[in-house]
Amino acid sequence: MTTLCAPPAALRVATVGNPNVGKSSLINALSGANLQVGNWPGTTVERLSVHFRWNEREIDWIDLPGTYSLAGATSEEKITRDELLHHPPDVIVNVVDAANLERNLGLTLELCELGRPMLVVLNLVDEARANGVTIDVPSLARELGVEVVETVASTGIGCEEVKSALVRARPPGWHVSYPEFLQDAARSVQSEHGDASFWQAITWLSEDVAGLNVPAGVLQRRQQLEQIQDPFLSVAEARLSAARGLAGETEQRLNQGPSLTERIDRVLLHRLLGLPLFLLGMLLVFRFTYLFSDPWIGFLDVVKTVLSGWVACLHLPGLLQSFLVHGALDGAGTVAAFSPVLFLLYFALAFLEGSGLLARTTFLFDQVMKWVGLPGRSLIPLLLGFGCNVPAVYSTRILPHFSDRLRVALAIPFMACSARLTVFVLFAAVFFPRHGAVVVLSLYALGLALGLLTAFLTRRLVPAETDQTGIMELPSYRLPSWRAVIRQAWLRTRSFLKDAGGPILGAVLLVWFLHQVPPGPMDRSLYARVSQALTVPLEPLGVHDWRLAGALMPGFIAKEVVVGTLAVSYLGDDPVQPCGFLEGLGQLAGGLGTALKETLLAVPQLVGLPTLPDDSSPQGLQAALGRAVTPAAAYAYLVFLLLYTPCVATLAATRSEFGNRWAFFSLLWQLSVAWLCGWAAYRFWPWP
Amino acid sequence: MLENRKTCLVTPEQSDNPVVHTQMTLADLHIGGHGTIAELNGPRPFIRRLMALGVKPGSPVRLVRVAPLGDPLHIQLGPLNLSIRRQEAHQVTVSSA
């Protein structure tokens, strides 16, 4: 007789481990192209998961945020704890850093007390070996009562063994020996509350953990126990000696000289060299970003020109052609043009995080940031803002507390991004030909100062979280898995394109529409009318020309667009060159070749300081601008442009991370500050 | 409640021995100086975090360096490297090695 049974449900596996042990390398190594990235509901903490098939078994693998203890209080640690208690997985995969066994075992022992089938993945064995550490794996497996698999996740070594060990996982046999009074109490609590794990029972009896509700009867038991001996201390001491003992038995350490990490730290964290080296490093990151993104932005421009040319060949009615070329294609081009810079900045950020350099930054700048009341880590998002505000806002996720993230996000739009630089350079060439660099630098400094001031003033705005400790781990330096870094950068870029693509395209179409209605010369268009209305509040800044005020509208979409808009406003529309299909293909191929060539040529140029780009605006624009406004008003205009609003993409990012209310606040705050500073600049301009 | 009660976590040997060791804290170590973690003082969540990160009574500790502006401190406990603010370092006493 044959029985037809339903296939076993997917095996739910969760990885749990300390931060920086390589859990994300592991999931990247296992997942191929199927990695799913999202957020934990209601938070901005990243959630990685993958579904794959192994040996006819479906596996649902989820990566839980790094945690030092199941009783941890940070938002990431709460997520991990909640997930393990409320949605217990079928198998817990505990990823352990082989170079740091004793500390990692603290979490392992807590996990054992959950009573679920478990598997220990001993990762970073290559690093451990390099530091003279060997672990007696069979002995460790025997003591814990679970299988232990050695891996080097960043290269994929050991990952197949992990997969095969999943189905063999069983509950651990290890028990920490607590004092008898505590052990008995925990056992009886467990039997009273049928589905409670031993960990829950002993935690209820020993400490208060956020989000872990203690049943009333157990609270009384705890108070009784406190009369005998503080359970918190007993538990801590018992676990301490258990971890120490287990590590002592299974770990062998050879005393070696200073590790590579120590030697690098001697230079990078040097008392005198540290800060300047860090700043040099950031300059290098920016140079890297611009050198490698420039060729590809150029290529995207070629694509747009070719596509416009093909549209022109179709000989469509004027309005439709204009809509397609100057509306849709322009909009799509503006969105696409963000991607090279974003991808590279995200790449740099992911590398900083994975390599251990981010933690060093925090160490170096903790004191400086304390003056504005922010943690040292905040420096990175602020500095990224000088490249592009959008990844900077998303990068505030590296800060654990909401209040910090918000305050940094409110300060970020003041950082002069690379797009604003194009406008600065143009105006500097026209109005301040001999002092261009100084003028531009003054604008950058003004932005930074106002940003820090904003962070300082907003301290009272959002209640700061309690449990703000400054203790932080400085992980060993390592090369992060390239696959993980590239994938992380790509996924973040893609999610930007999805979120901000719509608003940007919509805004471009709106501006196009304003230009077209009513048909006729531009001076009579709706765009001109609106611009004239916008000029009114800018008159106290010395700006009387509607074309300058009007350019601020597309500037809201993306600051790069300002120069092009000014060119069109003063010089008229550039006629679209029609081009044949084959001709277009040729141009695309040529453009691609140029981009690749320039990218390769950029490699040797990597080391050097970023220089002020040359003004590349069309001829005649400089002359037209020179007639339009005085130097004082030009500077005021630049100040206003520097500060007035975050671009649509940044606003969308702020909205998605912090909600409508704060995005709106950010907008209003910037407008006010921009107007005040622009007015002050015009009013108190000492030079002619 | 218990959460804010100041706690003092010591090694079992120390709780037996009534002799007072040198009341030196982490913040008092010289750069490059060694010690052994003696007591963890402060609110429960703080102690829990210290221990979870690896700062435990009985562990040998070394002050590696101080950040360029004087704060925080870089301490080393075996294979672990931690950054700790001076204010918090005052709550961890060490005995001379």
PDB file of N, CA, C and O in Angstrom, chain A residues 399-458:
ATOM      1  N   LEU A 399      23.673  54.368  12.412  1.00  0.00           N
ATOM      2  CA  LEU A 399      23.545  54.852  13.777  1.00  0.00           C
ATOM      3  C   LEU A 399      22.432  54.078  14.464  1.00  0.00           C
ATOM      4  O   LEU A 399      21.351  53.935  13.912  1.00  0.00           O
ATOM      5  N   PRO A 400      22.674  53.597  15.665  1.00  0.00           N
ATOM      6  CA  PRO A 400      21.662  52.743  16.293  1.00  0.00           C
ATOM      7  C   PRO A 400      20.411  53.472  16.790  1.00  0.00           C
ATOM      8  O   PRO A 400      19.354  52.854  16.882  1.00  0.00           O
ATOM      9  N   HIS A 401      20.509  54.771  17.103  1.00  0.00           N
ATOM     10  CA  HIS A 401      19.348  55.416  17.719  1.00  0.00           C
ATOM     11  C   HIS A 401      18.615  56.335  16.762  1.00  0.00           C
ATOM     12  O   HIS A 401      19.228  57.108  16.030  1.00  0.00           O
ATOM     13  N   PHE A 402      17.275  56.273  16.824  1.00  0.00           N
ATOM     14  CA  PHE A 402      16.448  57.066  15.926  1.00  0.00           C
ATOM     15  C   PHE A 402      16.752  58.554  16.041  1.00  0.00           C
ATOM     16  O   PHE A 402      16.848  59.264  15.032  1.00  0.00           O
ATOM     17  N   SER A 403      16.881  59.065  17.263  1.00  0.00           N
ATOM     18  CA  SER A 403      17.090  60.502  17.429  1.00  0.00           C
ATOM     19  C   SER A 403      18.385  60.935  16.746  1.00  0.00           C
ATOM     20  O   SER A 403      18.431  61.984  16.105  1.00  0.00           O
ATOM     21  N   ASP A 404      19.419  60.139  16.842  1.00  0.00           N
ATOM     22  CA  ASP A 404      20.681  60.473  16.168  1.00  0.00           C
ATOM     23  C   ASP A 404      20.504  60.459  14.664  1.00  0.00           C
ATOM     24  O   ASP A 404      20.966  61.352  13.960  1.00  0.00           O
ATOM     25  N   ARG A 405      19.834  59.421  14.171  1.00  0.00           N
ATOM     26  CA  ARG A 405      19.649  59.287  12.722  1.00  0.00           C
ATOM     27  C   ARG A 405      18.909  60.498  12.180  1.00  0.00           C
ATOM     28  O   ARG A 405      19.277  61.080  11.149  1.00  0.00           O
ATOM     29  N   LEU A 406      17.846  60.892  12.899  1.00  0.00           N
ATOM     30  CA  LEU A 406      17.040  62.011  12.438  1.00  0.00           C
ATOM     31  C   LEU A 406      17.841  63.295  12.408  1.00  0.00           C
ATOM     32  O   LEU A 406      17.811  64.052  11.423  1.00  0.00           O
ATOM     33  N   ARG A 407      18.569  63.562  13.474  1.00  0.00           N
ATOM     34  CA  ARG A 407      19.308  64.816  13.541  1.00  0.00           C
ATOM     35  C   ARG A 407      20.370  64.883  12.460  1.00  0.00           C
ATOM     36  O   ARG A 407      20.600  65.928  11.851  1.00  0.00           O
ATOM     37  N   VAL A 408      21.032  63.786  12.197  1.00  0.00           N
ATOM     38  CA  VAL A 408      22.031  63.767  11.128  1.00  0.00           C
ATOM     39  C   VAL A 408      21.353  63.965   9.780  1.00  0.00           C
ATOM     40  O   VAL A 408      21.829  64.711   8.927  1.00  0.00           O
ATOM     41  N   ALA A 409      20.193  63.329   9.598  1.00  0.00           N
ATOM     42  CA  ALA A 409      19.483  63.467   8.323  1.00  0.00           C
ATOM     43  C   ALA A 409      19.022  64.900   8.110  1.00  0.00           C
ATOM     44  O   ALA A 409      18.930  65.359   6.970  1.00  0.00           O
ATOM     45  N   LEU A 410      18.724  65.621   9.173  1.00  0.00           N
ATOM     46  CA  LEU A 410      18.328  67.020   9.037  1.00  0.00           C
ATOM     47  C   LEU A 410      19.541  67.881   8.694  1.00  0.00           C
ATOM     48  O   LEU A 410      19.402  68.934   8.073  1.00  0.00           O
ATOM     49  N   ALA A 411      20.721  67.432   9.096  1.00  0.00           N
ATOM     50  CA  ALA A 411      21.929  68.216   8.826  1.00  0.00           C
ATOM     51  C   ALA A 411      22.501  67.928   7.443  1.00  0.00           C
ATOM     52  O   ALA A 411      23.136  68.779   6.836  1.00  0.00           O
ATOM     53  N   ILE A 412      22.273  66.727   6.934  1.00  0.00           N
ATOM     54  CA  ILE A 412      22.883  66.301   5.676  1.00  0.00           C
ATOM     55  C   ILE A 412      22.612  67.227   4.491  1.00  0.00           C
ATOM     56  O   ILE A 412      23.521  67.548   3.734  1.00  0.00           O
ATOM     57  N   PRO A 413      21.358  67.689   4.280  1.00  0.00           N
ATOM     58  CA  PRO A 413      21.118  68.508   3.088  1.00  0.00           C
ATOM     59  C   PRO A 413      21.930  69.802   3.059  1.00  0.00           C
ATOM     60  O   PRO A 413      22.013  70.436   2.012  1.00  0.00           O
ATOM     61  N   PHE A 414      22.525  70.191   4.189  1.00  0.00           N
ATOM     62  CA  PHE A 414      23.355  71.387   4.172  1.00  0.00           C
ATOM     63  C   PHE A 414      24.728  71.114   3.567  1.00  0.00           C
ATOM     64  O   PHE A 414      25.457  72.042   3.252  1.00  0.00           O
ATOM     65  N   MET A 415      25.076  69.856   3.466  1.00  0.00           N
ATOM     66  CA  MET A 415      26.388  69.525   2.903  1.00  0.00           C
ATOM     67  C   MET A 415      26.333  69.711   1.386  1.00  0.00           C
ATOM     68  O   MET A 415      25.498  69.105   0.717  1.00  0.00           O
ATOM     69  N   ALA A 416      27.226  70.533   0.857  1.00  0.00           N
ATOM     70  CA  ALA A 416      27.204  70.859  -0.561  1.00  0.00           C
ATOM     71  C   ALA A 416      27.541  69.635  -1.387  1.00  0.00           C
ATOM     72  O   ALA A 416      28.679  69.213  -1.441  1.00  0.00           O
ATOM     73  N   CYS A 417      26.547  69.065  -2.043  1.00  0.00           N
ATOM     74  CA  CYS A 417      26.798  67.863  -2.827  1.00  0.00           C
ATOM     75  C   CYS A 417      27.457  68.211  -4.160  1.00  0.00           C
ATOM     76  O   CYS A 417      27.521  69.368  -4.553  1.00  0.00           O
ATOM     77  N   SER A 418      27.912  67.198  -4.856  1.00  0.00           N
ATOM     78  CA  SER A 418      28.673  67.432  -6.086  1.00  0.00           C
ATOM     79  C   SER A 418      27.836  68.118  -7.149  1.00  0.00           C
ATOM     80  O   SER A 418      28.359  68.827  -8.002  1.00  0.00           O
ATOM     81  N   ALA A 419      26.509  67.918  -7.095  1.00  0.00           N
ATOM     82  CA  ALA A 419      25.662  68.548  -8.096  1.00  0.00           C
ATOM     83  C   ALA A 419      25.681  70.063  -7.949  1.00  0.00           C
ATOM     84  O   ALA A 419      25.728  70.803  -8.936  1.00  0.00           O
ATOM     85  N   ARG A 420      25.661  70.532  -6.708  1.00  0.00           N
ATOM     86  CA  ARG A 420      25.681  71.977  -6.489  1.00  0.00           C
ATOM     87  C   ARG A 420      26.984  72.587  -6.976  1.00  0.00           C
ATOM     88  O   ARG A 420      27.048  73.742  -7.369  1.00  0.00           O
ATOM     89  N   LEU A 421      28.020  71.753  -6.954  1.00  0.00           N
ATOM     90  CA  LEU A 421      29.337  72.236  -7.370  1.00  0.00           C
ATOM     91  C   LEU A 421      29.311  72.751  -8.812  1.00  0.00           C
ATOM     92  O   LEU A 421      29.973  73.733  -9.144  1.00  0.00           O
ATOM     93  N   THR A 422      28.508  72.114  -9.674  1.00  0.00           N
ATOM     94  CA  THR A 422      28.481  72.550 -11.076  1.00  0.00           C
ATOM     95  C   THR A 422      27.994  73.991 -11.179  1.00  0.00           C
ATOM     96  O   THR A 422      28.501  74.770 -11.994  1.00  0.00           O
ATOM     97  N   VAL A 423      27.034  74.356 -10.353  1.00  0.00           N
ATOM     98  CA  VAL A 423      26.523  75.729 -10.388  1.00  0.00           C
ATOM     99  C   VAL A 423      27.550  76.689  -9.793  1.00  0.00           C
ATOM    100  O   VAL A 423      27.775  77.779 -10.314  1.00  0.00           O
ATOM    101  N   PHE A 424      28.160  76.259  -8.687  1.00  0.00           N
ATOM    102  CA  PHE A 424      29.170  77.111  -8.054  1.00  0.00           C
ATOM    103  C   PHE A 424      30.282  77.449  -9.041  1.00  0.00           C
ATOM    104  O   PHE A 424      30.730  78.586  -9.132  1.00  0.00           O
ATOM    105  N   VAL A 425      30.710  76.429  -9.747  1.00  0.00           N
ATOM    106  CA  VAL A 425      31.830  76.591 -10.673  1.00  0.00           C
ATOM    107  C   VAL A 425      31.463  77.587 -11.777  1.00  0.00           C
ATOM    108  O   VAL A 425      32.257  78.459 -12.143  1.00  0.00           O
ATOM    109  N   LEU A 426      30.251  77.485 -12.283  1.00  0.00           N
ATOM    110  CA  LEU A 426      29.801  78.400 -13.336  1.00  0.00           C
ATOM    111  C   LEU A 426      29.812  79.843 -12.840  1.00  0.00           C
ATOM    112  O   LEU A 426      30.392  80.737 -13.462  1.00  0.00           O
ATOM    113  N   PHE A 427      29.192  80.064 -11.708  1.00  0.00           N
ATOM    114  CA  PHE A 427      29.094  81.427 -11.189  1.00  0.00           C
ATOM    115  C   PHE A 427      30.469  81.950 -10.782  1.00  0.00           C
ATOM    116  O   PHE A 427      30.752  83.140 -10.936  1.00  0.00           O
ATOM    117  N   ALA A 428      31.285  81.087 -10.256  1.00  0.00           N
ATOM    118  CA  ALA A 428      32.633  81.521  -9.867  1.00  0.00           C
ATOM    119  C   ALA A 428      33.398  81.988 -11.098  1.00  0.00           C
ATOM    120  O   ALA A 428      34.105  82.994 -11.052  1.00  0.00           O
ATOM    121  N   ALA A 429      33.233  81.265 -12.197  1.00  0.00           N
ATOM    122  CA  ALA A 429      33.939  81.641 -13.419  1.00  0.00           C
ATOM    123  C   ALA A 429      33.483  83.015 -13.910  1.00  0.00           C
ATOM    124  O   ALA A 429      34.278  83.803 -14.424  1.00  0.00           O
ATOM    125  N   VAL A 430      32.192  83.313 -13.774  1.00  0.00           N
ATOM    126  CA  VAL A 430      31.664  84.577 -14.264  1.00  0.00           C
ATOM    127  C   VAL A 430      31.970  85.732 -13.304  1.00  0.00           C
ATOM    128  O   VAL A 430      32.451  86.784 -13.714  1.00  0.00           O
ATOM    129  N   PHE A 431      31.684  85.560 -12.042  1.00  0.00           N
ATOM    130  CA  PHE A 431      31.698  86.684 -11.111  1.00  0.00           C
ATOM    131  C   PHE A 431      32.960  86.780 -10.260  1.00  0.00           C
ATOM    132  O   PHE A 431      33.271  87.850  -9.767  1.00  0.00           O
ATOM    133  N   PHE A 432      33.622  85.677 -10.037  1.00  0.00           N
ATOM    134  CA  PHE A 432      34.794  85.723  -9.157  1.00  0.00           C
ATOM    135  C   PHE A 432      35.964  84.991  -9.815  1.00  0.00           C
ATOM    136  O   PHE A 432      36.493  84.043  -9.266  1.00  0.00           O
ATOM    137  N   PRO A 433      36.353  85.457 -10.992  1.00  0.00           N
ATOM    138  CA  PRO A 433      37.341  84.678 -11.744  1.00  0.00           C
ATOM    139  C   PRO A 433      38.659  84.479 -11.021  1.00  0.00           C
ATOM    140  O   PRO A 433      39.302  83.457 -11.200  1.00  0.00           O
ATOM    141  N   ARG A 434      39.059  85.427 -10.181  1.00  0.00           N
ATOM    142  CA  ARG A 434      40.359  85.235  -9.551  1.00  0.00           C
ATOM    143  C   ARG A 434      40.263  84.549  -8.200  1.00  0.00           C
ATOM    144  O   ARG A 434      41.262  84.128  -7.655  1.00  0.00           O
ATOM    145  N   HIS A 435      39.056  84.490  -7.630  1.00  0.00           N
ATOM    146  CA  HIS A 435      38.949  83.896  -6.299  1.00  0.00           C
ATOM    147  C   HIS A 435      38.008  82.699  -6.272  1.00  0.00           C
ATOM    148  O   HIS A 435      37.397  82.416  -5.261  1.00  0.00           O
ATOM    149  N   GLY A 436      37.898  82.064  -7.429  1.00  0.00           N
ATOM    150  CA  GLY A 436      36.929  80.972  -7.552  1.00  0.00           C
ATOM    151  C   GLY A 436      37.021  79.944  -6.447  1.00  0.00           C
ATOM    152  O   GLY A 436      36.018  79.603  -5.807  1.00  0.00           O
ATOM    153  N   ALA A 437      38.230  79.456  -6.178  1.00  0.00           N
ATOM    154  CA  ALA A 437      38.377  78.381  -5.193  1.00  0.00           C
ATOM    155  C   ALA A 437      37.951  78.844  -3.801  1.00  0.00           C
ATOM    156  O   ALA A 437      37.303  78.105  -3.055  1.00  0.00           O
ATOM    157  N   VAL A 438      38.317  80.086  -3.471  1.00  0.00           N
ATOM    158  CA  VAL A 438      37.956  80.602  -2.143  1.00  0.00           C
ATOM    159  C   VAL A 438      36.442  80.696  -1.986  1.00  0.00           C
ATOM    160  O   VAL A 438      35.880  80.319  -0.959  1.00  0.00           O
ATOM    161  N   VAL A 439      35.805  81.211  -3.038  1.00  0.00           N
ATOM    162  CA  VAL A 439      34.348  81.355  -2.989  1.00  0.00           C
ATOM    163  C   VAL A 439      33.694  79.998  -2.779  1.00  0.00           C
ATOM    164  O   VAL A 439      32.818  79.826  -1.921  1.00  0.00           O
ATOM    165  N   VAL A 440      34.130  79.033  -3.566  1.00  0.00           N
ATOM    166  CA  VAL A 440      33.525  77.701  -3.469  1.00  0.00           C
ATOM    167  C   VAL A 440      33.777  77.102  -2.085  1.00  0.00           C
ATOM    168  O   VAL A 440      32.881  76.541  -1.450  1.00  0.00           O
ATOM    169  N   LEU A 441      34.996  77.259  -1.612  1.00  0.00           N
ATOM    170  CA  LEU A 441      35.328  76.721  -0.294  1.00  0.00           C
ATOM    171  C   LEU A 441      34.484  77.369   0.794  1.00  0.00           C
ATOM    172  O   LEU A 441      34.041  76.720   1.742  1.00  0.00           O
ATOM    173  N   SER A 442      34.225  78.685   0.644  1.00  0.00           N
ATOM    174  CA  SER A 442      33.424  79.380   1.656  1.00  0.00           C
ATOM    175  C   SER A 442      32.018  78.804   1.700  1.00  0.00           C
ATOM    176  O   SER A 442      31.418  78.676   2.760  1.00  0.00           O
ATOM    177  N   LEU A 443      31.514  78.438   0.528  1.00  0.00           N
ATOM    178  CA  LEU A 443      30.173  77.858   0.488  1.00  0.00           C
ATOM    179  C   LEU A 443      30.150  76.498   1.167  1.00  0.00           C
ATOM    180  O   LEU A 443      29.239  76.179   1.925  1.00  0.00           O
ATOM    181  N   TYR A 444      31.160  75.685   0.902  1.00  0.00           N
ATOM    182  CA  TYR A 444      31.243  74.383   1.551  1.00  0.00           C
ATOM    183  C   TYR A 444      31.304  74.541   3.068  1.00  0.00           C
ATOM    184  O   TYR A 444      30.631  73.835   3.823  1.00  0.00           O
ATOM    185  N   ALA A 445      32.146  75.496   3.507  1.00  0.00           N
ATOM    186  CA  ALA A 445      32.317  75.695   4.949  1.00  0.00           C
ATOM    187  C   ALA A 445      31.015  76.175   5.578  1.00  0.00           C
ATOM    188  O   ALA A 445      30.643  75.731   6.671  1.00  0.00           O
ATOM    189  N   LEU A 446      30.331  77.073   4.881  1.00  0.00           N
ATOM    190  CA  LEU A 446      29.053  77.584   5.392  1.00  0.00           C
ATOM    191  C   LEU A 446      28.070  76.433   5.567  1.00  0.00           C
ATOM    192  O   LEU A 446      27.384  76.322   6.588  1.00  0.00           O
ATOM    193  N   GLY A 447      28.010  75.571   4.550  1.00  0.00           N
ATOM    194  CA  GLY A 447      27.105  74.429   4.620  1.00  0.00           C
ATOM    195  C   GLY A 447      27.425  73.538   5.802  1.00  0.00           C
ATOM    196  O   GLY A 447      26.550  73.140   6.569  1.00  0.00           O
ATOM    197  N   LEU A 448      28.700  73.215   5.968  1.00  0.00           N
ATOM    198  CA  LEU A 448      29.113  72.340   7.066  1.00  0.00           C
ATOM    199  C   LEU A 448      28.754  72.959   8.416  1.00  0.00           C
ATOM    200  O   LEU A 448      28.209  72.296   9.307  1.00  0.00           O
ATOM    201  N   ALA A 449      29.056  74.265   8.544  1.00  0.00           N
ATOM    202  CA  ALA A 449      28.765  74.941   9.810  1.00  0.00           C
ATOM    203  C   ALA A 449      27.273  74.914  10.127  1.00  0.00           C
ATOM    204  O   ALA A 449      26.859  74.601  11.245  1.00  0.00           O
ATOM    205  N   LEU A 450      26.467  75.227   9.125  1.00  0.00           N
ATOM    206  CA  LEU A 450      25.020  75.244   9.355  1.00  0.00           C
ATOM    207  C   LEU A 450      24.495  73.842   9.630  1.00  0.00           C
ATOM    208  O   LEU A 450      23.580  73.654  10.424  1.00  0.00           O
ATOM    209  N   GLY A 451      25.072  72.863   8.987  1.00  0.00           N
ATOM    210  CA  GLY A 451      24.653  71.481   9.226  1.00  0.00           C
ATOM    211  C   GLY A 451      24.913  71.082  10.671  1.00  0.00           C
ATOM    212  O   GLY A 451      24.048  70.539  11.352  1.00  0.00           O
ATOM    213  N   LEU A 452      26.128  71.380  11.137  1.00  0.00           N
ATOM    214  CA  LEU A 452      26.466  71.038  12.514  1.00  0.00           C
ATOM    215  C   LEU A 452      25.608  71.832  13.491  1.00  0.00           C
ATOM    216  O   LEU A 452      25.180  71.322  14.525  1.00  0.00           O
ATOM    217  N   LEU A 453      25.332  73.091  13.135  1.00  0.00           N
ATOM    218  CA  LEU A 453      24.470  73.905  13.987  1.00  0.00           C
ATOM    219  C   LEU A 453      23.082  73.294  14.083  1.00  0.00           C
ATOM    220  O   LEU A 453      22.473  73.244  15.153  1.00  0.00           O
ATOM    221  N   THR A 454      22.577  72.840  12.944  1.00  0.00           N
ATOM    222  CA  THR A 454      21.266  72.186  12.930  1.00  0.00           C
ATOM    223  C   THR A 454      21.264  70.974  13.847  1.00  0.00           C
ATOM    224  O   THR A 454      20.333  70.778  14.628  1.00  0.00           O
ATOM    225  N   ALA A 455      22.314  70.172  13.752  1.00  0.00           N
ATOM    226  CA  ALA A 455      22.389  68.983  14.597  1.00  0.00           C
ATOM    227  C   ALA A 455      22.398  69.393  16.061  1.00  0.00           C
ATOM    228  O   ALA A 455      21.748  68.779  16.905  1.00  0.00           O
ATOM    229  N   PHE A 456      23.134  70.459  16.360  1.00  0.00           N
ATOM    230  CA  PHE A 456      23.233  70.922  17.731  1.00  0.00           C
ATOM    231  C   PHE A 456      21.889  71.431  18.239  1.00  0.00           C
ATOM    232  O   PHE A 456      21.462  71.105  19.341  1.00  0.00           O
ATOM    233  N   LEU A 457      21.202  72.239  17.430  1.00  0.00           N
ATOM    234  CA  LEU A 457      19.949  72.837  17.877  1.00  0.00           C
ATOM    235  C   LEU A 457      18.833  71.813  18.024  1.00  0.00           C
ATOM    236  O   LEU A 457      17.900  72.012  18.780  1.00  0.00           O
ATOM    237  N   THR A 458      18.907  70.709  17.279  1.00  0.00           N
ATOM    238  CA  THR A 458      17.797  69.768  17.319  1.00  0.00           C
ATOM    239  C   THR A 458      17.909  68.750  18.436  1.00  0.00           C
ATOM    240  O   THR A 458      17.169  67.774  18.479  1.00  0.00           O
TER     241      THR A 458
END
